[in-house]
Amino acid sequence: MIDSLLLEFMLIGLLGVGSQLVSWRFRFPAIVLMSVAGLLAGPIFGLINPEEDFGELYKPIISLAVAVILFEGSLNLDFKEVKGLGRPVFRIVTFGAFISWILGSLTAHYIAGLSWAVAFTIGGLFIVTGPTVILPLLRQAKLKPRPAKILKWEGIIVDPIGALLAVFAFEIIVFLTGNNESATSLLLFFAASLFAVFLGWICGRCVGWMFETGYVPEFLKSPTVLSIVIACFTIADEIMHETGLLSVTAMGMTLANMHISSIADMRHFKENISLLLISTIFVMLTASLTVDTLLQIFNVQIIGYVALMLFVVRPISIFLSTIRTDLSNSEKLLVGWIAPRGIVALTVAGYFASVLLGEGYEDASILISLTFALVFTTVVAHGFSIGWLAKKLGLSLEGPPGVLIIGGSAFTTGLAKTLEELKVPVLLTDSSWKKLSRARSRGIKSYHGEILSEQTEYYLNMTPYDYMIAATELDSYNALVCTTFVPEFGRNNTFQLSLSNRKEDDLEELVHTVRGRILFKEGASWEELNARVENGYVFRKTTITNQYTFAHYLEGIDKHSLLLFVKRNTGNVEFFNPETNPKGENGDIIVSLMPPIKEFEKIQEKLRRHHKANNSNI
């Protein structure tokens, strides 16, 4: 057992973030690795026990972390995004949640052997999925927009509803089995829930007003929002337990639909904080479990309950609630299967286990084991199956990493066509219809619109594209585009053309943090590349073999040739740039922009052959 709290914090952080890195590298579900890391550090090897070591600080830390995560998720709930999906989403989070509550409660009573009181309380809680588990899965699996948006909206909206439903069920039980004072507490519960929504709305409106009127400087906006989120959650939760989640959700949705420009900047900060919190909280929760709790999971009743929740309760609730909606059977099947439970289920279950035991319900002693069994099973099952099932149902955008090119020109059109011929997903965008004319005439997929416009994210699905190239004639615009999309694509995958040689631009001092990585090489500017294409330079594809190695290729190319990218035999694309120097291996395809010398040689050779054939016929 580690005695130092500082060392324990360090270990929790390393395990959480390390799990994220490993999951990204090997494409494993991150939550599975975090859970396993927590189990190894906690009940299995006994290195840490956060709940025991942190004492009274443990629950507040978990609660505040869940509040921030839920707020960050609700910042993405813009009603414009759900356009066309309003009816399915509404029915899933209302009728679907109610059906799931009833069926889950019946299953808990008849299969898990819980009393009616405990069954209906825990049945309300288990309707949640939540952003802590859904959002990482959606990042991992490239789903088509419709099912991805439905799962995201359901997870974020139902998260506070599930916690409130559990509280509501408990208050009803106390009312039916208690005295007249219980009626008052039931009314207080409804009043507190309404107050929580109002508090979240007013906090969101106040923050938006302060930002729009300039009452908060830029450097204080993120700290201000974080402080108000904590205050909003705490005030509501102190009035009535679990209403704080409803309050921060209302606040986030209010801000998301005010369309304040600075909210987009803060969203990146909140995403980073949320990712760190998810990584550490999952490790803390699983590390706090006991060996007895883990052994209790293998109880036949618990196994039967978990199986029915996965294969019966969830699919039935989705299919019944989406009758007469425009969702296809494939979409219903995918949404009906994907329902991982997460942090909210674990934390709230622990709270109700202690409360119900205090009220004399002895069967509540298995709630922690039951909850962890459901959480871990759903996280593993859904985490490893979402990609495979989406592909089988035709709802996946999984494929080779794609390239998003900004700026229509002769060069970008040729580059896009070459990528397309190599089966690499590519999209060429420009705000000028005229500049996209070459792409349209050559059948290249294009998008006419301003990439920096807020409306673009609602009409342009960027999921298939892993690389972004800003290749307009304006260096400052390219830098702005790259800076805007670095959080989404990553700095290593965001490129812009080399700065032009026009001295009046004076952009050489532009720091690297506010631009993309230089593509190809220094000096390969927009003017230079397009001049080459206009002068007849061609995009040449060369396959590297054991006989014709990359070294042979470099020796044979013209000194004026420009190396563009390597298409690996795995399907990945690696662009040449001043920072990296990829080398071609057996089976790779090297693409370069070459002078038309070889093309002229081929034409001349054909002419010679044709002339020789004519002479022989005479």
Tab-separated table of N, CA and C in Angstrom, residues 87-88 91 318-329 332:
chain	number	residue	atom	x	y	z
A	87	ARG	N	-37.334	13.907	-33.348
A	87	ARG	CA	-38.337	12.943	-32.904
A	87	ARG	C	-37.723	11.672	-32.328
A	88	PRO	N	-36.754	11.028	-33.038
A	88	PRO	CA	-36.138	9.837	-32.435
A	88	PRO	C	-35.443	10.128	-31.107
A	91	ARG	N	-38.041	10.706	-28.287
A	91	ARG	CA	-38.733	9.495	-27.865
A	91	ARG	C	-37.801	8.544	-27.107
A	318	ILE	N	-35.488	0.449	-27.007
A	318	ILE	CA	-35.176	1.265	-28.189
A	318	ILE	C	-36.159	0.974	-29.322
A	319	PHE	N	-36.433	-0.304	-29.579
A	319	PHE	CA	-37.330	-0.637	-30.684
A	319	PHE	C	-38.750	-0.133	-30.422
A	320	LEU	N	-39.226	-0.244	-29.196
A	320	LEU	CA	-40.580	0.231	-28.891
A	320	LEU	C	-40.674	1.759	-28.939
A	321	SER	N	-39.650	2.431	-28.463
A	321	SER	CA	-39.704	3.891	-28.412
A	321	SER	C	-39.484	4.546	-29.777
A	322	THR	N	-38.914	3.823	-30.729
A	322	THR	CA	-38.654	4.415	-32.049
A	322	THR	C	-39.605	3.916	-33.126
A	323	ILE	N	-40.713	3.319	-32.720
A	323	ILE	CA	-41.728	2.906	-33.697
A	323	ILE	C	-42.263	4.148	-34.410
A	324	ARG	N	-42.399	4.053	-35.719
A	324	ARG	CA	-42.904	5.145	-36.569
A	324	ARG	C	-41.981	6.366	-36.575
A	325	THR	N	-40.708	6.114	-36.399
A	325	THR	CA	-39.713	7.163	-36.642
A	325	THR	C	-38.983	6.799	-37.926
A	326	ASP	N	-38.145	7.714	-38.411
A	326	ASP	CA	-37.451	7.459	-39.677
A	326	ASP	C	-36.136	6.707	-39.498
A	327	LEU	N	-35.898	6.166	-38.309
A	327	LEU	CA	-34.680	5.378	-38.104
A	327	LEU	C	-34.791	4.043	-38.839
A	328	SER	N	-33.718	3.657	-39.505
A	328	SER	CA	-33.705	2.371	-40.189
A	328	SER	C	-33.529	1.249	-39.165
A	329	ASN	N	-33.801	0.025	-39.606
A	329	ASN	CA	-33.623	-1.121	-38.705
A	329	ASN	C	-32.163	-1.270	-38.270
A	332	LYS	N	-31.588	1.268	-35.545
A	332	LYS	CA	-32.228	0.814	-34.306
A	332	LYS	C	-31.428	-0.298	-33.646
